[in-house]
CSV table of C-alpha atoms in Angstrom, one decimal:
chain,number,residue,atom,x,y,z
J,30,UNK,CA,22.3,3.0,4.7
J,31,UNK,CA,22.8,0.3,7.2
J,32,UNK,CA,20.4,-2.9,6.5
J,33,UNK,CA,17.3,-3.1,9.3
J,34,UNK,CA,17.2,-7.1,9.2
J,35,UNK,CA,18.2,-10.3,6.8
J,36,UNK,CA,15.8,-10.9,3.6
J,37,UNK,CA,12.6,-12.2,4.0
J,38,UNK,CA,12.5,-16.0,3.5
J,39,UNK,CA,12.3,-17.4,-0.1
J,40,UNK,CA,8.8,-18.5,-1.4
J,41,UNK,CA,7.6,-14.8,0.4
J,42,UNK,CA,7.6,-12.9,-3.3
J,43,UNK,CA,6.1,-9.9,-2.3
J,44,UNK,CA,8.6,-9.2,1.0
J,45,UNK,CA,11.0,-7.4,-1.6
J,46,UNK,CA,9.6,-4.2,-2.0
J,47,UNK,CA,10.8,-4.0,-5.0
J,48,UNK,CA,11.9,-1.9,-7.9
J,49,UNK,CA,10.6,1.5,-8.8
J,50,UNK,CA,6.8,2.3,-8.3
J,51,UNK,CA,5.5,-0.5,-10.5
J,52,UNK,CA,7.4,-3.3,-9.7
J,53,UNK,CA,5.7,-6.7,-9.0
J,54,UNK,CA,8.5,-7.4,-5.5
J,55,UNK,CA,7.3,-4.0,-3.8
J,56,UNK,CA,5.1,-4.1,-1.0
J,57,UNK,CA,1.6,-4.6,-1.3
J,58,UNK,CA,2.4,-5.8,-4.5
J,59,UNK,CA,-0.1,-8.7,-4.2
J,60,UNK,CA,-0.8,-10.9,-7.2
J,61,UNK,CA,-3.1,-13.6,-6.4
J,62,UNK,CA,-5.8,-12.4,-7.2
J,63,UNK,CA,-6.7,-11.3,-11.2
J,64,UNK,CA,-10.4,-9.1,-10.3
J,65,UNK,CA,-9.9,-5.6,-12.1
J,66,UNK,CA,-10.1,-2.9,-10.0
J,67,UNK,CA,-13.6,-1.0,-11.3
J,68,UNK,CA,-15.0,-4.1,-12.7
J,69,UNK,CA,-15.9,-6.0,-9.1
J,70,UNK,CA,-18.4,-5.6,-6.4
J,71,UNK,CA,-16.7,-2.7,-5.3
J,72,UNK,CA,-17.4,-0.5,-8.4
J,73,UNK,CA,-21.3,-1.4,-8.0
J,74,UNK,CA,-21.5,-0.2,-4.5
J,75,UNK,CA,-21.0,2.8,-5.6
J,76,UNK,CA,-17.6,3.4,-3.6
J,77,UNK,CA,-15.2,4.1,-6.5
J,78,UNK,CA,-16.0,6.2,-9.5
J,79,UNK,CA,-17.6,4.5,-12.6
J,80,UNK,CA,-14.8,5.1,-14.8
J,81,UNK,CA,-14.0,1.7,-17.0
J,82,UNK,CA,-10.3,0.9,-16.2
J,83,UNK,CA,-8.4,-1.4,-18.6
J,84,UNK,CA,-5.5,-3.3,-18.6
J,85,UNK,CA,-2.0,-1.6,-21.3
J,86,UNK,CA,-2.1,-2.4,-24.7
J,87,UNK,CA,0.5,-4.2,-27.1
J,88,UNK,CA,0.9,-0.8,-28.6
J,89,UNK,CA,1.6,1.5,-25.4
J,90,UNK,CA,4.1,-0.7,-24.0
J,91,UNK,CA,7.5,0.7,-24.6
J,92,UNK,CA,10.6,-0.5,-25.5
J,93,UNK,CA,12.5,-1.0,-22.0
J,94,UNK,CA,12.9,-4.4,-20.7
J,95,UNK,CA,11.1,-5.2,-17.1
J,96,UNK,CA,14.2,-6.1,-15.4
J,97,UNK,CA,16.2,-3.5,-16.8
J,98,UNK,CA,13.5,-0.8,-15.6
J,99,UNK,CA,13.2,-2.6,-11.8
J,100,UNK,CA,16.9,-2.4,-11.1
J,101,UNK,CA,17.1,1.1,-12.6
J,102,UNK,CA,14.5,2.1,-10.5
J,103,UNK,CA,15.2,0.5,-7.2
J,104,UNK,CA,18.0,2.9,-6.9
J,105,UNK,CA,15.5,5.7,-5.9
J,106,UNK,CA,14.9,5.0,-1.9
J,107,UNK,CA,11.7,5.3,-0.2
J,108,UNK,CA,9.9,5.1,3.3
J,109,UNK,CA,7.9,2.6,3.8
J,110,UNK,CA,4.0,2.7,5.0
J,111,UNK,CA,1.5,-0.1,5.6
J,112,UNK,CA,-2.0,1.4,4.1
J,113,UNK,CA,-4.8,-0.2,6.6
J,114,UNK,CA,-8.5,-0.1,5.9
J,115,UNK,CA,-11.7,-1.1,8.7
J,116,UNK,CA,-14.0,-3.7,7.5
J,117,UNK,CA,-16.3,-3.3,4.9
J,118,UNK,CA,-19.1,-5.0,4.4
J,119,UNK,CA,-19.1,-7.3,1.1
J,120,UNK,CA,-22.4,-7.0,-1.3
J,121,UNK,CA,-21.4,-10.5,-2.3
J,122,UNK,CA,-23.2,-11.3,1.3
J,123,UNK,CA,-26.5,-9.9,0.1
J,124,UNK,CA,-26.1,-12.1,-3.3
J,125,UNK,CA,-26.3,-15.7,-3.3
J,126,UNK,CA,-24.8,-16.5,-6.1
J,127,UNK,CA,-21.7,-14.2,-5.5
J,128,UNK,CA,-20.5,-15.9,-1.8
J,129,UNK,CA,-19.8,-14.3,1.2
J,130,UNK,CA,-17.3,-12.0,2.4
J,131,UNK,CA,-14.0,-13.5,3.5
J,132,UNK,CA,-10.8,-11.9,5.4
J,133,UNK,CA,-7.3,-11.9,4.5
J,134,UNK,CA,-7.3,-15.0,6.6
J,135,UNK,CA,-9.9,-16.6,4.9
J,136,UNK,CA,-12.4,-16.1,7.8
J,137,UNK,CA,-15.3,-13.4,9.2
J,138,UNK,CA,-14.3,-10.0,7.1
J,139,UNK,CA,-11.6,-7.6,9.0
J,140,UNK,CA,-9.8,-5.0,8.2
J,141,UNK,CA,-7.5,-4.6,5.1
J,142,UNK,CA,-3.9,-3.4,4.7
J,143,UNK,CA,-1.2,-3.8,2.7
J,144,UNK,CA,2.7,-3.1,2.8
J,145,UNK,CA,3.0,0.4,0.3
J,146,UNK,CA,6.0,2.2,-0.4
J,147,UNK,CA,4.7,4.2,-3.3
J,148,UNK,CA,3.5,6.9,-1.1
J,149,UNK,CA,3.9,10.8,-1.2
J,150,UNK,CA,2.4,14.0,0.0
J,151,UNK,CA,0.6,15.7,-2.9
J,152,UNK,CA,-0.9,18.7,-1.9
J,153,UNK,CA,-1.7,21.3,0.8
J,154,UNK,CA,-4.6,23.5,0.1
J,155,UNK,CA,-6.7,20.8,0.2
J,156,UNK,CA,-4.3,18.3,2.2
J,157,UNK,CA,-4.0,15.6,-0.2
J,158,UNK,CA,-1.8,12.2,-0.3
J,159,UNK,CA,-1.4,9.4,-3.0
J,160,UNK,CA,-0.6,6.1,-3.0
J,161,UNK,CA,-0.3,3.6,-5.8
J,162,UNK,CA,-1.4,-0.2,-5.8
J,163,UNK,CA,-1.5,-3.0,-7.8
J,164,UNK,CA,-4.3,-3.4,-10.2
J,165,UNK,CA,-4.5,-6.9,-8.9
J,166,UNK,CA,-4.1,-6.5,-5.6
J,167,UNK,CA,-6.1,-8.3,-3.2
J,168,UNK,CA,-6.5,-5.7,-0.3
J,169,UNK,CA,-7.3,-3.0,-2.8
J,170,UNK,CA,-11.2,-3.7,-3.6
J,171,UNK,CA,-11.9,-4.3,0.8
J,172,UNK,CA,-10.2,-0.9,1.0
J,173,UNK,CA,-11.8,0.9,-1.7
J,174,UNK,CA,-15.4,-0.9,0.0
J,175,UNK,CA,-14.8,1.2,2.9
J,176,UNK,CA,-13.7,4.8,1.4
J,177,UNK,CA,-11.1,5.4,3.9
J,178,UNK,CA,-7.7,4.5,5.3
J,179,UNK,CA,-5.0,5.4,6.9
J,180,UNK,CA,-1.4,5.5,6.0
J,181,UNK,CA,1.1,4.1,8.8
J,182,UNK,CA,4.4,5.2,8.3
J,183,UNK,CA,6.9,2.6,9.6
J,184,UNK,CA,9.9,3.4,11.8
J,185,UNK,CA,13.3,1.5,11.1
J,186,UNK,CA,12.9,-1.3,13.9
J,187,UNK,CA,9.5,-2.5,12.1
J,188,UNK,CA,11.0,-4.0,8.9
J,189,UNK,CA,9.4,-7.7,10.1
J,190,UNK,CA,6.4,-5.7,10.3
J,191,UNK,CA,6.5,-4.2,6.9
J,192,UNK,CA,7.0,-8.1,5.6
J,193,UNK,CA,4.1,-9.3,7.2
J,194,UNK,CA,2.2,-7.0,5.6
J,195,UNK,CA,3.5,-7.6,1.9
J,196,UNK,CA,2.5,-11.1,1.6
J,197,UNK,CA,-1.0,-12.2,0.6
J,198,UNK,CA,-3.4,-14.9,1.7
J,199,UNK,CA,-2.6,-14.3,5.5
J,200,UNK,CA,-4.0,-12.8,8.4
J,201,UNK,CA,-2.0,-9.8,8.6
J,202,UNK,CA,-3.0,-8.3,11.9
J,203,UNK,CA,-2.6,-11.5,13.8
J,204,UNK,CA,-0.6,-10.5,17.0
J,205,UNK,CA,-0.6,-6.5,16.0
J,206,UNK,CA,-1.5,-4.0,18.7
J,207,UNK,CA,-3.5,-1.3,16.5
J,208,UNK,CA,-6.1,1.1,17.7
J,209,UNK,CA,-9.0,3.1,15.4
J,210,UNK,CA,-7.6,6.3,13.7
J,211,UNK,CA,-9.6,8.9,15.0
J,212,UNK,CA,-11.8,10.3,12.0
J,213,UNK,CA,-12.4,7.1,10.1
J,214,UNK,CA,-11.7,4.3,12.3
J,215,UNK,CA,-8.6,2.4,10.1
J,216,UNK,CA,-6.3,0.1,12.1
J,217,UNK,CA,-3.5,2.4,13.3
J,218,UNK,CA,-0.5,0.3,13.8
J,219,UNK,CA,1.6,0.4,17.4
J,220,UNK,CA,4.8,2.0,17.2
J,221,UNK,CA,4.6,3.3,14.0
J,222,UNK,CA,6.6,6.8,13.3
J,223,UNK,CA,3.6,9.1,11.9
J,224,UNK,CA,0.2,8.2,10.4
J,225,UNK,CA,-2.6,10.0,8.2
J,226,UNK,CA,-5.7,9.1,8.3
J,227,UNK,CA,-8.2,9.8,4.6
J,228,UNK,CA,-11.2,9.5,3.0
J,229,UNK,CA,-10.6,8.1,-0.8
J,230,UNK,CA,-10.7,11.4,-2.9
J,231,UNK,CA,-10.3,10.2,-6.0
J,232,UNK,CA,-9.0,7.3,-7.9
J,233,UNK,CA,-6.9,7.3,-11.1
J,234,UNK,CA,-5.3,4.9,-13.6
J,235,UNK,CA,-1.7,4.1,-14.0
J,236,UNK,CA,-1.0,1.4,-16.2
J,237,UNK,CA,-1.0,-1.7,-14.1
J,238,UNK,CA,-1.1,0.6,-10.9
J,239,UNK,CA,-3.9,2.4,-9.4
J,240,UNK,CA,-3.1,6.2,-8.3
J,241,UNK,CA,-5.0,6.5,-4.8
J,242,UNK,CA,-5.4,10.0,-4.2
J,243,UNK,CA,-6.7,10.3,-0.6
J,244,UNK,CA,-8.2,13.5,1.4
J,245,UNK,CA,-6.0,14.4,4.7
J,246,UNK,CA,-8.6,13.9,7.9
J,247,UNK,CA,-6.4,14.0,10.8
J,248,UNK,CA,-2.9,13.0,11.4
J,249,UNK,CA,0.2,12.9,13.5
J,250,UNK,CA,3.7,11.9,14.5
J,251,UNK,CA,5.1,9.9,17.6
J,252,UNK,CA,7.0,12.4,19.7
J,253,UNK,CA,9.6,10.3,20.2
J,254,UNK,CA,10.4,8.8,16.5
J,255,UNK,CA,13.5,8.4,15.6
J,256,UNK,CA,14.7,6.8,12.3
J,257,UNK,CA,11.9,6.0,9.3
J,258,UNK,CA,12.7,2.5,7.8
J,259,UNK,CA,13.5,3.1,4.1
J,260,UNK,CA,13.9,0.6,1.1
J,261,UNK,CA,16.9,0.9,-1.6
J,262,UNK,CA,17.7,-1.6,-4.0
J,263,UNK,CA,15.3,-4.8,-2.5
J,264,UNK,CA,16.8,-4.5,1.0
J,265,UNK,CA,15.3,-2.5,4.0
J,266,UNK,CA,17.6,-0.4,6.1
J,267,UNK,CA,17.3,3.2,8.5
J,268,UNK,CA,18.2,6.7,7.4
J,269,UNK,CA,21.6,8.3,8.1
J,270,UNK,CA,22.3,11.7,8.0
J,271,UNK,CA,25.1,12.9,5.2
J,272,UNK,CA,26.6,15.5,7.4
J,273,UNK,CA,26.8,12.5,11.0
J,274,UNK,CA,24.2,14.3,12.9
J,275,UNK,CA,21.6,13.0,14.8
């Protein structure tokens, strides 16, 4: 694996990708904000199902220590996507007393996305992805709000992309050519490798993690792709093939 670009500046927590499917340095791993998923504005627009979700307790925590289980798991490599949702509009705008809706940038609402590499095909009859996502993420409830998105999958010369995407707080689309998706209108990124574009099918829990389970509405992949960037061990780097071909 040959490294795609230096590490992401210090002070940037969330440009490391991370460690397994549940570590707090993967992307999207966003932790500024502490709203449970289910228990927001979200939930009562109807968008997500009803189902109470709740944090682990004492007693189902097992015996492994957090570091340990990160560095064990970062040794499984993974693409990398950024999940993008449209804007959604906020019923905190309709309520007084609950503000208004704000973007990532902390102006007029926008679209949502997040840097993900906990994604994976999961069926075919129906054509069905997943993604997981922090409970406390803060793109997660804007994304559930609008019941779709679209999974970009990033090539190997977008790893800066993939790191602006994995902080929170800032206007992540600033500067980045995107388009609609063609069934449900999510930001599809420029230059990305392959995309999918879904309705939210169903949502599960996962611990501190959200399964995202997402219905297949169209999709595609650039003719011309070449490598996917992939993460191993808290760096990004390309794909190269075992047996030297291209």
């Amino acid at each position: 694996m040959r490294p795609a670009g230096a590490p992401a500046a210090r002070g940037t927590r969330n440009t490391r990708p991370g460690t397994g499917r549940s570590g707090a340095d993967r992307p999207g791993a966003e932790r500024q904000s502490t709203q449970r998923p289910g228990t927001g504005p979200e939930a009562a627009s109807g968008t997500l199902p009803a189902a109470g979700l709740r944090a682990v307790r004492e007693g189902e925590r097992a015996p492994v220590d957090p570091a340990h289980f990160r560095r064990v798991l970062g040794g499984f490599a993974s693409g990398v996507t950024v999940v993008t949702a449209p804007a959604a509009e906020d019923p905190a705008e309709h309520n007084p007393a609950g503000g208004s809706a704000t973007a990532e940038s902390g102006g007029t609402p926008g679209p949502a996305g997040f840097a993900c590499q906990s994604f994976a095909s999961l069926s075919l009859d129906p054509p069905l992805v997943s993604f997981m996502v922090g409970r406390t993420s803060t793109s997660w409830p804007r994304i559930a709000r609008a019941g779709v998105f679209c999974v970009n999958v990033l090539a190997a010369d977008q790893g800066e992309l993939c790191r602006a995407f994995a902080v929170s707080g800032a206007d992540k689309f600033a500067g980045v050519p995107h388009r609609p998706a063609p069934v449900t209108g999510s930001p599809l990124l420029a230059g990305v490798a392959a995309w999918i574009d879904c309705e939210i099918h169903a949502v599960h829990t996962g611990g501190d993690h959200l399964i995202v389970v997402g219905r297949v509405r169209a999709l595609d992949a650039a003719e011309d792709a070449g490598d996917p960037l992939v993460f191993h061990r808290g760096r990004l780097g390309t794909f190269a093939p075992a047996d030297g071909r291209d």
